[in-house]
PDB file of C-alpha atoms in Angstrom:
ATOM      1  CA  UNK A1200     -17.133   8.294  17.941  1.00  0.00           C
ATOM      2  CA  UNK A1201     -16.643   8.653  14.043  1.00  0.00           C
ATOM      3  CA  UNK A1202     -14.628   5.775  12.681  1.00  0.00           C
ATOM      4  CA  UNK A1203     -13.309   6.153   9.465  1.00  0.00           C
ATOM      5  CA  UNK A1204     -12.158   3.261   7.164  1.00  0.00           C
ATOM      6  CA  UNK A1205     -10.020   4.219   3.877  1.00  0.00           C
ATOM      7  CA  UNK A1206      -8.839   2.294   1.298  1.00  0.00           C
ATOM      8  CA  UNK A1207      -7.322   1.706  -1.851  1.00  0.00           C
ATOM      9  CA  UNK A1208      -9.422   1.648  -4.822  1.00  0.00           C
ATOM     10  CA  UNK A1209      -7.700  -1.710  -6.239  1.00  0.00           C
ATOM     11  CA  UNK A1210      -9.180  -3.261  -3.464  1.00  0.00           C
ATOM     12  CA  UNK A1211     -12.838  -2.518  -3.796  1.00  0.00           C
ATOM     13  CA  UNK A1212     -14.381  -6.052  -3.396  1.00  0.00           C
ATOM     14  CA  UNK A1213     -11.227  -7.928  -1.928  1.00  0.00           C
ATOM     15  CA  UNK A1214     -12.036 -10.490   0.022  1.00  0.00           C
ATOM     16  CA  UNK A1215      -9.058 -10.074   2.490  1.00  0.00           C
ATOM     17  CA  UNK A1216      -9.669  -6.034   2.687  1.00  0.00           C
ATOM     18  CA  UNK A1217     -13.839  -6.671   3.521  1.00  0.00           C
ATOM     19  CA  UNK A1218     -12.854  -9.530   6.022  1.00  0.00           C
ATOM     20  CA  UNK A1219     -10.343  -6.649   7.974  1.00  0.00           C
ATOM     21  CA  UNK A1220     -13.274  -3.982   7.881  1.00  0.00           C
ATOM     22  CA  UNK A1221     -15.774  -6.355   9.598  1.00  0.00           C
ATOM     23  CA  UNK A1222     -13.203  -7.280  11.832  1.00  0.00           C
ATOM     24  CA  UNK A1223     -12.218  -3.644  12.711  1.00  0.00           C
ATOM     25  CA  UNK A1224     -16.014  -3.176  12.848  1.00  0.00           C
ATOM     26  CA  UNK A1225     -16.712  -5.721  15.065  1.00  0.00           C
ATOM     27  CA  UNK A1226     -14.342  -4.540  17.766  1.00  0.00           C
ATOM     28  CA  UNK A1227     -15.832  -1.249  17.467  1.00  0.00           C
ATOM     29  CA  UNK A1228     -19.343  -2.776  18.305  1.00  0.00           C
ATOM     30  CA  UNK A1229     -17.897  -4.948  21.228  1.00  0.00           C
ATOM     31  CA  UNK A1230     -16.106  -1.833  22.799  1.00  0.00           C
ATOM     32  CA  UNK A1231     -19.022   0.197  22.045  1.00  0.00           C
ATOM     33  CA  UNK A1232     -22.252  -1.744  22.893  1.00  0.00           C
ATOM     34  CA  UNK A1233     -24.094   0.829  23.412  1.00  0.00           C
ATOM     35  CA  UNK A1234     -23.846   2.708  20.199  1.00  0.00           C
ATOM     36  CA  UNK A1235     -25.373   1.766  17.118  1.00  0.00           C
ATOM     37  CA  UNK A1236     -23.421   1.748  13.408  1.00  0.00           C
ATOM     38  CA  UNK A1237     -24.345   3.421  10.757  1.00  0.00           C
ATOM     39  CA  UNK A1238     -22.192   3.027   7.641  1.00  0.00           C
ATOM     40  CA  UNK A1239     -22.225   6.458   5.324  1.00  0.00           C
ATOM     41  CA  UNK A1240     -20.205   6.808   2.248  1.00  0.00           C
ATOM     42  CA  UNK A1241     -18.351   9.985   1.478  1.00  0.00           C
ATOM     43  CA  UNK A1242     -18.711   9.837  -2.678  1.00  0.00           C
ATOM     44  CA  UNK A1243     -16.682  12.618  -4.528  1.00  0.00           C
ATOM     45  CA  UNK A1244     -18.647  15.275  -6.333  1.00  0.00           C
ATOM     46  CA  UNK A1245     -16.486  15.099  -9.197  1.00  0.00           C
ATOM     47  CA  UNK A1246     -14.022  12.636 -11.082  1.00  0.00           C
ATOM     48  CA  UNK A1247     -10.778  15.050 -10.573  1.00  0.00           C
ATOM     49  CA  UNK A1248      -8.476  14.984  -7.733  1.00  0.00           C
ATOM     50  CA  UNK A1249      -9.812  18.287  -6.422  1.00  0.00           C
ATOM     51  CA  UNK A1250     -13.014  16.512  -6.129  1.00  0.00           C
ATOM     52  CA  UNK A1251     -11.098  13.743  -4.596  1.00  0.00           C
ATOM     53  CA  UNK A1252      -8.878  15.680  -2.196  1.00  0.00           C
ATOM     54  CA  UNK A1253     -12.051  17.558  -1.032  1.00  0.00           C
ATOM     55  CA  UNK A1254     -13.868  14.210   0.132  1.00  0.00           C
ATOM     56  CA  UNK A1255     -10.559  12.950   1.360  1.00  0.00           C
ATOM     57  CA  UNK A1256      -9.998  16.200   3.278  1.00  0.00           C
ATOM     58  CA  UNK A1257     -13.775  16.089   4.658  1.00  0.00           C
ATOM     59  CA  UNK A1258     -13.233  12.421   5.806  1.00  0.00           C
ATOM     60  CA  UNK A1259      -9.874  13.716   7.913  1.00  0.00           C
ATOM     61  CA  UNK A1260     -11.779  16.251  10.019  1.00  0.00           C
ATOM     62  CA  UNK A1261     -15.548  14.276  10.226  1.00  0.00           C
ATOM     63  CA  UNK A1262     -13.767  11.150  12.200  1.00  0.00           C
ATOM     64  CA  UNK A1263     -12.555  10.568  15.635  1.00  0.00           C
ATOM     65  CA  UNK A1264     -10.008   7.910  14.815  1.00  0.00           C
ATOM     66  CA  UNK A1265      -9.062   6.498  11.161  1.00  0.00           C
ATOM     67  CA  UNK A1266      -8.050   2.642   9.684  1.00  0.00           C
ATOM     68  CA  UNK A1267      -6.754   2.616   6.027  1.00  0.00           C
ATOM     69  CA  UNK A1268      -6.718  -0.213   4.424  1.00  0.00           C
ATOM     70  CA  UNK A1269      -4.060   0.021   1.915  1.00  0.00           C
ATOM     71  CA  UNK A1270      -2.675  -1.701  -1.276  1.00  0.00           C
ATOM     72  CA  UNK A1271       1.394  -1.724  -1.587  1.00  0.00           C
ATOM     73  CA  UNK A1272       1.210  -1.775  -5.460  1.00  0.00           C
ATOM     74  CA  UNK A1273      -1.249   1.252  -5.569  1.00  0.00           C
ATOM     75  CA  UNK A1274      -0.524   4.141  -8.210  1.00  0.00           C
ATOM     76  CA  UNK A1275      -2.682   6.109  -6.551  1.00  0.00           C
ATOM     77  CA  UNK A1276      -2.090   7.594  -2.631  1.00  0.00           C
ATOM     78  CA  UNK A1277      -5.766   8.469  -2.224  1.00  0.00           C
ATOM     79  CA  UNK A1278      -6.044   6.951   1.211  1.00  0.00           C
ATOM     80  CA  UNK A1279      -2.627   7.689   2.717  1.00  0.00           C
ATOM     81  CA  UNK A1280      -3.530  11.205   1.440  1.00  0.00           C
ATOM     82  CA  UNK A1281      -6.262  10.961   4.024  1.00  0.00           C
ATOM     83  CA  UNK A1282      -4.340   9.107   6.850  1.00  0.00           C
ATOM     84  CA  UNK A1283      -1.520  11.816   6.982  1.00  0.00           C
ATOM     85  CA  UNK A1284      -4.607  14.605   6.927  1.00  0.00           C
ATOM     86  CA  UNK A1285      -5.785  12.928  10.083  1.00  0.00           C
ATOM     87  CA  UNK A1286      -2.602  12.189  11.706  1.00  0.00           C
ATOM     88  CA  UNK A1287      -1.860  15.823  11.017  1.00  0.00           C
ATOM     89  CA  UNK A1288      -4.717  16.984  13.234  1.00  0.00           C
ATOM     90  CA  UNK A1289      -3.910  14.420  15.865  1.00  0.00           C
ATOM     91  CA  UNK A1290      -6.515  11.460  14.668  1.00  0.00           C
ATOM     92  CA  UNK A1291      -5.265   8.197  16.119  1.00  0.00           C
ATOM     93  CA  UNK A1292      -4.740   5.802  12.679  1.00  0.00           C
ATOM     94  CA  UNK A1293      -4.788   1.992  12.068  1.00  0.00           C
ATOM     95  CA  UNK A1294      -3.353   0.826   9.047  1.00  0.00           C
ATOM     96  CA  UNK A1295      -3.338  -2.668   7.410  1.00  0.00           C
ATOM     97  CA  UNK A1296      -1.633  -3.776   3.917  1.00  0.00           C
ATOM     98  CA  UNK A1297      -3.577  -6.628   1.854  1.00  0.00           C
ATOM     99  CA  UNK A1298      -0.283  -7.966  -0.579  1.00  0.00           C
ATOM    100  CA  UNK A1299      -2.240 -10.437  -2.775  1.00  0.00           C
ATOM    101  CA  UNK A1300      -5.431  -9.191  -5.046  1.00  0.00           C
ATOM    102  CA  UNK A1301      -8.407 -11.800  -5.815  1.00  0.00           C
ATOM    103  CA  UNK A1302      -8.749 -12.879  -9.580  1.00  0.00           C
ATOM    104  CA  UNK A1303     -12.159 -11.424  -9.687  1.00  0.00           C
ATOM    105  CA  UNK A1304     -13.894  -8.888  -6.943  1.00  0.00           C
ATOM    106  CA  UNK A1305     -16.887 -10.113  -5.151  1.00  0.00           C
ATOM    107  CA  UNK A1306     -18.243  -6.774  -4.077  1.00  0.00           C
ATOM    108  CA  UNK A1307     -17.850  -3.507  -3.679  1.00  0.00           C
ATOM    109  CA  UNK A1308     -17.056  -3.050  -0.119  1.00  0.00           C
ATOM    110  CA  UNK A1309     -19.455   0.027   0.715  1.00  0.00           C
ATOM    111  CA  UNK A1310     -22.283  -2.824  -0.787  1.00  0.00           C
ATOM    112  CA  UNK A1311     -20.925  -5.810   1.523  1.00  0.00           C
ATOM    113  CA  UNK A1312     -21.068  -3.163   4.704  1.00  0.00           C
ATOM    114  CA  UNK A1313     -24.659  -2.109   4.136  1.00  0.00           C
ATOM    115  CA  UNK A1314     -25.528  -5.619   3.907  1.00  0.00           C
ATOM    116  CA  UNK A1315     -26.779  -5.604  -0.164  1.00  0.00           C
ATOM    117  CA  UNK A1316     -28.081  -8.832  -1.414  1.00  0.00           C
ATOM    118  CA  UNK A1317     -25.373  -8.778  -4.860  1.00  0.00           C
ATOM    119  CA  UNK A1318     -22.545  -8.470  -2.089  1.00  0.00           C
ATOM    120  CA  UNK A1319     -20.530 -11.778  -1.035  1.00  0.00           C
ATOM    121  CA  UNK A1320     -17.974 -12.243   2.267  1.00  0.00           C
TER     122      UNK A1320
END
């Protein structure tokens, strides 16, 4: 199974956002004991939102079942972009709203998830 978690930019480092991945990550694990994780990070090969919409698109048909993580006060639709592509092709989806933002980030989330020493919980 190919889990994919999506998220609003504005929330890269939120503590609130990186406590719901690990949870949603630690389900996973205690459904699927058997399998082992490996995190990989779809990066954009450009800055544009044809780059963007690419990755996003690729991300909709690599994964079994999709969470988005999303901020209310986004300008940007980035990740609900991606949730409708996978609902569209009959992904199940999981999404969660974090409301408040931290004053400072601790970590990028992709850094907390592969376990880098600069990330905090």
């Amino acid at each position: 199974m190919r889990l994919a978690i999506v998220g609003s930019r504005s929330l890269d480092g939120h503590p609130d956002a990186l406590r719901v991945i690990r949870a949603v990550l630690d389900a996973y694990q205690a459904h699927h004991p058997e399998r082992g994780l490996q995190v990989v990070e779809h990066v954009p090969a450009g800055a544009t939102w044809r780059h963007y919409r690419e990755r996003n698109l690729r991300i909709a048909n690599d994964c079994d079942e999709l969470v988005r993580i999303a901020d209310p006060r986004s300008r940007t639709y980035g990740s609900g972009f991606t949730r409708d592509r996978a609902r569209e092709l009959g992904r199940p989806t999981t999404e969660y709203a974090i409301t408040g933002r931290p004053a400072a980030p601790c970590a990028p989330a992709a850094a907390a998830l592969r376990g880098n020493s600069d990330a905090r919980p």
